[in-house]
Short mmCIF file of C-alpha atoms and ligand atoms in Angstrom, two decimals:
data_model
loop_
_atom_site.label_atom_id
_atom_site.label_comp_id
_atom_site.label_asym_id
_atom_site.label_seq_id
_atom_site.Cartn_x
_atom_site.Cartn_y
_atom_site.Cartn_z
CA MET A 1 5.90 3.31 27.21
CA ILE A 2 4.25 0.12 26.00
CA LEU A 3 3.56 -0.37 22.27
CA GLU A 4 -0.22 -0.14 22.66
CA GLU A 5 0.14 3.37 24.13
CA LYS A 6 2.53 4.43 21.33
CA LYS A 7 0.06 3.06 18.78
CA LYS A 8 -2.81 5.02 20.31
CA ILE A 9 -0.78 8.26 20.30
CA LEU A 10 0.13 7.78 16.61
CA ILE A 11 -3.42 6.97 15.49
CA ASP A 12 -4.88 9.84 17.56
CA TYR A 13 -2.37 12.17 15.85
CA LEU A 14 -3.36 10.90 12.37
CA VAL A 15 -7.07 11.36 13.16
CA ARG A 16 -6.64 14.78 14.80
CA ASN A 17 -4.77 16.04 11.75
CA ASN A 18 -7.44 14.72 9.40
CA ILE A 19 -4.99 12.33 7.73
CA LEU A 20 -7.08 9.33 8.79
CA LYS A 21 -10.78 10.13 8.25
CA THR A 22 -12.75 7.04 7.32
CA LYS A 23 -14.17 4.86 10.09
CA LYS A 24 -13.23 1.54 8.47
CA ILE A 25 -9.68 2.69 7.71
CA ILE A 26 -9.17 3.98 11.27
CA LYS A 27 -10.41 0.62 12.54
CA ALA A 28 -7.94 -1.20 10.26
CA PHE A 29 -5.06 0.92 11.59
CA LYS A 30 -6.15 0.03 15.13
CA THR A 31 -6.45 -3.70 14.37
CA VAL A 32 -3.29 -4.37 12.34
CA GLN A 33 -0.14 -4.70 14.43
CA ARG A 34 2.62 -2.79 12.60
CA GLU A 35 5.17 -4.28 15.01
CA LYS A 36 4.56 -7.67 13.38
CA PHE A 37 5.56 -6.34 9.93
CA VAL A 38 8.77 -4.47 10.82
CA LEU A 39 12.07 -6.27 11.40
CA PRO A 40 12.33 -7.57 15.00
CA LYS A 41 15.09 -5.06 15.83
CA TYR A 42 12.73 -2.16 14.97
CA LYS A 43 9.77 -3.45 16.97
CA THR A 44 9.96 -0.64 19.52
CA HIS A 45 10.04 1.89 16.61
CA ALA A 46 6.88 0.47 15.02
CA TYR A 47 4.70 3.45 16.00
CA ILE A 48 7.16 6.24 15.24
CA ASP A 49 5.93 8.15 12.20
CA GLU A 50 8.88 7.21 10.00
CA PRO A 51 9.70 4.74 7.22
CA LEU A 52 11.80 1.79 8.44
CA PRO A 53 14.28 -0.46 6.61
CA ILE A 54 13.06 -3.97 5.75
CA LEU A 55 15.13 -6.42 3.65
CA ASP A 56 17.27 -5.79 0.54
CA GLY A 57 17.43 -1.99 0.97
CA GLN A 58 13.64 -1.57 0.82
CA THR A 59 11.38 0.20 3.30
CA ILE A 60 8.04 -0.09 5.05
CA SER A 61 6.49 3.32 4.33
CA GLN A 62 5.88 5.98 6.98
CA PRO A 63 2.47 5.61 8.71
CA THR A 64 1.42 9.10 7.50
CA THR A 65 2.16 8.09 3.89
CA ILE A 66 0.24 4.83 4.27
CA ALA A 67 -2.68 6.74 5.80
CA ILE A 68 -2.71 9.33 2.97
CA MET A 69 -2.51 6.66 0.26
CA THR A 70 -5.14 4.42 1.86
CA GLU A 71 -7.60 7.31 2.28
CA ALA A 72 -6.96 8.54 -1.28
CA LEU A 73 -7.59 5.04 -2.65
CA GLU A 74 -11.18 5.11 -1.24
CA PRO A 75 -11.24 1.35 -0.61
CA LYS A 76 -14.67 -0.19 0.04
CA THR A 77 -16.02 -3.46 1.45
CA GLY A 78 -15.97 -6.30 -1.08
CA GLN A 79 -13.56 -4.68 -3.55
CA LYS A 80 -10.78 -6.35 -5.52
CA ILE A 81 -7.55 -4.39 -5.08
CA LEU A 82 -4.13 -4.74 -6.68
CA GLU A 83 -1.02 -3.55 -4.84
CA ILE A 84 2.36 -3.25 -6.58
CA GLY A 85 5.21 -3.58 -4.06
CA ALA A 86 4.19 -5.89 -1.21
CA GLY A 87 7.33 -5.03 0.80
CA SER A 88 6.61 -5.95 4.42
CA GLY A 89 2.95 -6.75 3.71
CA TYR A 90 1.66 -4.04 6.06
CA GLN A 91 -0.25 -1.97 3.45
CA ALA A 92 -1.91 -5.15 2.15
CA ALA A 93 -2.91 -6.08 5.73
CA ILE A 94 -4.60 -2.68 6.19
CA LEU A 95 -6.47 -3.05 2.88
CA SER A 96 -7.42 -6.62 3.75
CA LYS A 97 -9.27 -5.39 6.86
CA VAL A 98 -11.04 -2.64 4.92
CA VAL A 99 -12.36 -4.83 2.07
CA GLY A 100 -13.31 -7.66 4.46
CA ALA A 101 -13.91 -11.34 3.74
CA ARG A 102 -15.88 -10.65 0.53
CA GLY A 103 -13.03 -8.56 -0.90
CA LYS A 104 -9.65 -9.61 -2.24
CA ILE A 105 -6.16 -8.10 -2.23
CA TYR A 106 -3.53 -9.14 -4.78
CA THR A 107 -0.09 -7.85 -3.87
CA ILE A 108 2.97 -8.28 -6.09
CA GLU A 109 6.62 -8.20 -4.98
CA ARG A 110 9.61 -8.51 -7.32
CA LEU A 111 12.30 -9.37 -4.74
CA GLU A 112 12.14 -13.02 -3.72
CA LYS A 113 13.27 -12.45 -0.13
CA LEU A 114 10.56 -9.86 0.41
CA TYR A 115 7.95 -11.92 -1.41
CA LYS A 116 8.62 -14.72 1.10
CA TYR A 117 8.66 -12.25 4.00
CA ALA A 118 5.30 -10.71 3.02
CA LYS A 119 3.77 -14.12 2.35
CA ARG A 120 4.76 -15.29 5.84
CA LYS A 121 3.52 -12.09 7.53
CA LEU A 122 0.20 -12.30 5.67
CA ARG A 123 -0.42 -16.03 6.13
CA ASN A 124 -3.42 -15.41 8.41
CA TYR A 125 -4.96 -12.86 6.04
CA LYS A 126 -7.13 -15.20 4.01
CA ASN A 127 -8.30 -12.59 1.50
CA VAL A 128 -4.74 -11.63 0.48
CA LYS A 129 -2.74 -13.30 -2.28
CA VAL A 130 0.98 -12.49 -2.46
CA ILE A 131 2.52 -12.88 -5.92
CA HIS A 132 6.21 -13.03 -6.89
CA GLY A 133 6.87 -11.06 -10.07
CA ASP A 134 7.14 -7.77 -11.91
CA GLY A 135 4.13 -5.66 -10.94
CA SER A 136 4.95 -2.88 -13.41
CA LYS A 137 2.92 -4.98 -15.88
CA GLY A 138 0.03 -5.26 -13.43
CA TYR A 139 -1.70 -8.61 -12.97
CA GLU A 140 -3.60 -9.42 -16.14
CA GLU A 141 -4.84 -12.79 -14.77
CA ARG A 142 -7.19 -11.08 -12.28
CA ALA A 143 -7.86 -7.74 -14.01
CA PRO A 144 -9.85 -5.51 -13.96
CA PHE A 145 -9.46 -4.13 -10.44
CA ASP A 146 -11.62 -1.70 -8.45
CA ARG A 147 -8.49 -0.09 -7.06
CA ILE A 148 -4.75 -0.17 -7.79
CA ILE A 149 -2.08 1.12 -5.41
CA VAL A 150 1.59 1.39 -6.37
CA THR A 151 4.06 1.68 -3.49
CA ALA A 152 7.25 2.27 -5.52
CA ALA A 153 7.97 5.12 -7.95
CA ALA A 154 8.01 4.76 -11.75
CA PRO A 155 9.43 7.47 -14.05
CA LYS A 156 5.98 7.60 -15.64
CA LEU A 157 2.74 5.82 -14.97
CA PRO A 158 2.76 2.31 -16.48
CA GLU A 159 -0.18 2.37 -18.93
CA LYS A 160 -0.87 -1.33 -18.33
CA LEU A 161 -1.91 -0.47 -14.79
CA PHE A 162 -4.45 2.07 -15.99
CA ASP A 163 -5.74 -0.48 -18.55
CA GLN A 164 -6.36 -2.95 -15.71
CA LEU A 165 -8.47 -0.48 -13.74
CA LYS A 166 -12.28 -0.73 -13.80
CA GLU A 167 -14.46 2.14 -14.94
CA ASN A 168 -14.79 4.60 -12.00
CA GLY A 169 -11.79 2.85 -10.41
CA VAL A 170 -9.03 4.69 -8.55
CA LEU A 171 -5.28 4.27 -9.02
CA ILE A 172 -2.74 5.80 -6.62
CA ALA A 173 0.91 5.96 -7.66
CA PRO A 174 4.05 7.98 -6.93
CA VAL A 175 5.44 9.08 -10.31
CA GLY A 176 8.75 10.73 -11.22
CA SER A 177 12.42 9.85 -11.53
CA GLY A 178 14.17 12.42 -9.32
CA MET A 179 14.77 12.22 -5.57
CA GLN A 180 11.13 13.14 -5.02
CA GLN A 181 8.00 12.05 -6.81
CA ARG A 182 4.48 13.37 -7.23
CA MET A 183 1.73 11.22 -5.77
CA LEU A 184 -0.97 10.90 -8.40
CA LYS A 185 -4.58 9.92 -7.85
CA ILE A 186 -6.11 8.83 -11.12
CA ARG A 187 -9.77 8.00 -11.65
CA LYS A 188 -11.01 6.24 -14.76
CA ILE A 189 -13.99 8.15 -16.10
CA ARG A 190 -15.47 6.95 -19.40
CA GLY A 191 -12.13 5.27 -20.11
CA LYS A 192 -10.13 8.48 -19.62
CA LYS A 193 -7.77 9.66 -16.86
CA LYS A 194 -8.95 12.24 -14.37
CA GLU A 195 -5.79 13.18 -12.51
CA GLU A 196 -5.19 14.81 -9.13
CA ASP A 197 -1.77 15.64 -7.65
CA LEU A 198 -1.55 14.77 -3.94
CA GLY A 199 1.88 16.33 -3.41
CA SER A 200 5.51 15.39 -3.18
CA PHE A 201 6.77 12.11 -1.64
CA VAL A 202 9.96 10.02 -1.56
CA PHE A 203 9.74 6.37 -2.64
CA VAL A 204 12.05 3.52 -3.60
CA PRO A 205 12.06 2.94 -7.40
CA LEU A 206 9.67 0.67 -9.23
CA VAL A 207 12.08 -1.65 -11.05
CA GLY A 208 10.77 -3.62 -14.00
CA GLU A 209 9.69 -3.69 -17.62
CA PHE A 210 7.57 -0.53 -17.21
CA GLY A 211 9.58 0.98 -14.36
CA HIS A 212 13.24 1.99 -13.98
N1 SAM B 1 3.75 -1.56 0.62
C1 SAM B 1 4.93 -1.93 1.36
C2 SAM B 1 4.68 -2.10 2.83
O1 SAM B 1 3.54 -1.92 3.27
O2 SAM B 1 5.64 -2.46 3.52
C3 SAM B 1 6.06 -0.96 1.15
C4 SAM B 1 6.69 -1.19 -0.15
S1 SAM B 1 8.29 -0.55 -0.46
C5 SAM B 1 8.13 1.18 -0.23
C6 SAM B 1 8.26 -0.80 -2.23
C7 SAM B 1 8.36 -2.24 -2.67
O3 SAM B 1 8.15 -2.30 -4.08
C8 SAM B 1 9.71 -2.88 -2.42
O4 SAM B 1 9.55 -4.02 -1.63
C9 SAM B 1 10.22 -3.22 -3.82
O5 SAM B 1 10.98 -4.40 -3.87
C10 SAM B 1 8.92 -3.37 -4.58
N2 SAM B 1 9.01 -3.25 -6.03
C11 SAM B 1 9.78 -2.42 -6.78
N3 SAM B 1 9.56 -2.63 -8.10
C12 SAM B 1 8.62 -3.60 -8.19
C13 SAM B 1 7.96 -4.26 -9.29
N4 SAM B 1 8.22 -3.95 -10.55
N5 SAM B 1 7.03 -5.21 -9.00
C14 SAM B 1 6.75 -5.55 -7.71
N6 SAM B 1 7.35 -4.98 -6.65
C15 SAM B 1 8.26 -4.01 -6.88
#
């Protein structure tokens, strides 16, 4: 089966099961080529609903997880979004398509090899800036953000990230130190946290000053 057919089957599955719901997000999943973000040897696996190894023991998350997190984030055209954990760059590419040319994605990666990998993969995404550094502190230089998405798990939510969120902004983060973490959706309402638990997930650790 050719990749385009596998891609269609995966996206149809995500839509049928109400995991992908929003028109703009579905369009982004259709446009972005996941096969360009996985390692060449996994190209034929790009549309299997599983996480895949990238460099330095890290992973590109499972399509279902990326769909759940992207929908929960409620990204809108023109927004400024911060991602912690650029990894392969795929999640940033999806968000780039959703926010469009008037929006901006800042994505931070702590591992140099992956920072370079993501930067190369995202070179044609003009509204994405890839940053090398410790994202557990957020990105003060460009704060506040409309949305913040964390793609690695911290033992507890780094408060600096919540501080860098705009009023009515949404932050999505897996939190917990065991083998599994809870995915939290946090909205800032009158400066306070309104928290929702989206269930249990497995993520690589967030390593840094406010991580592990
Ligand atoms: N969003 C990525 C994608 O679409 O491929 C998947 C990211 S992977 C599950 C998590 C990433 O977070 C890893 O690349 C890891 O190196 C990175 N990471 C862990 N701690 C970090 C930190 N403090 N700051 C920035 N990146 C971090």
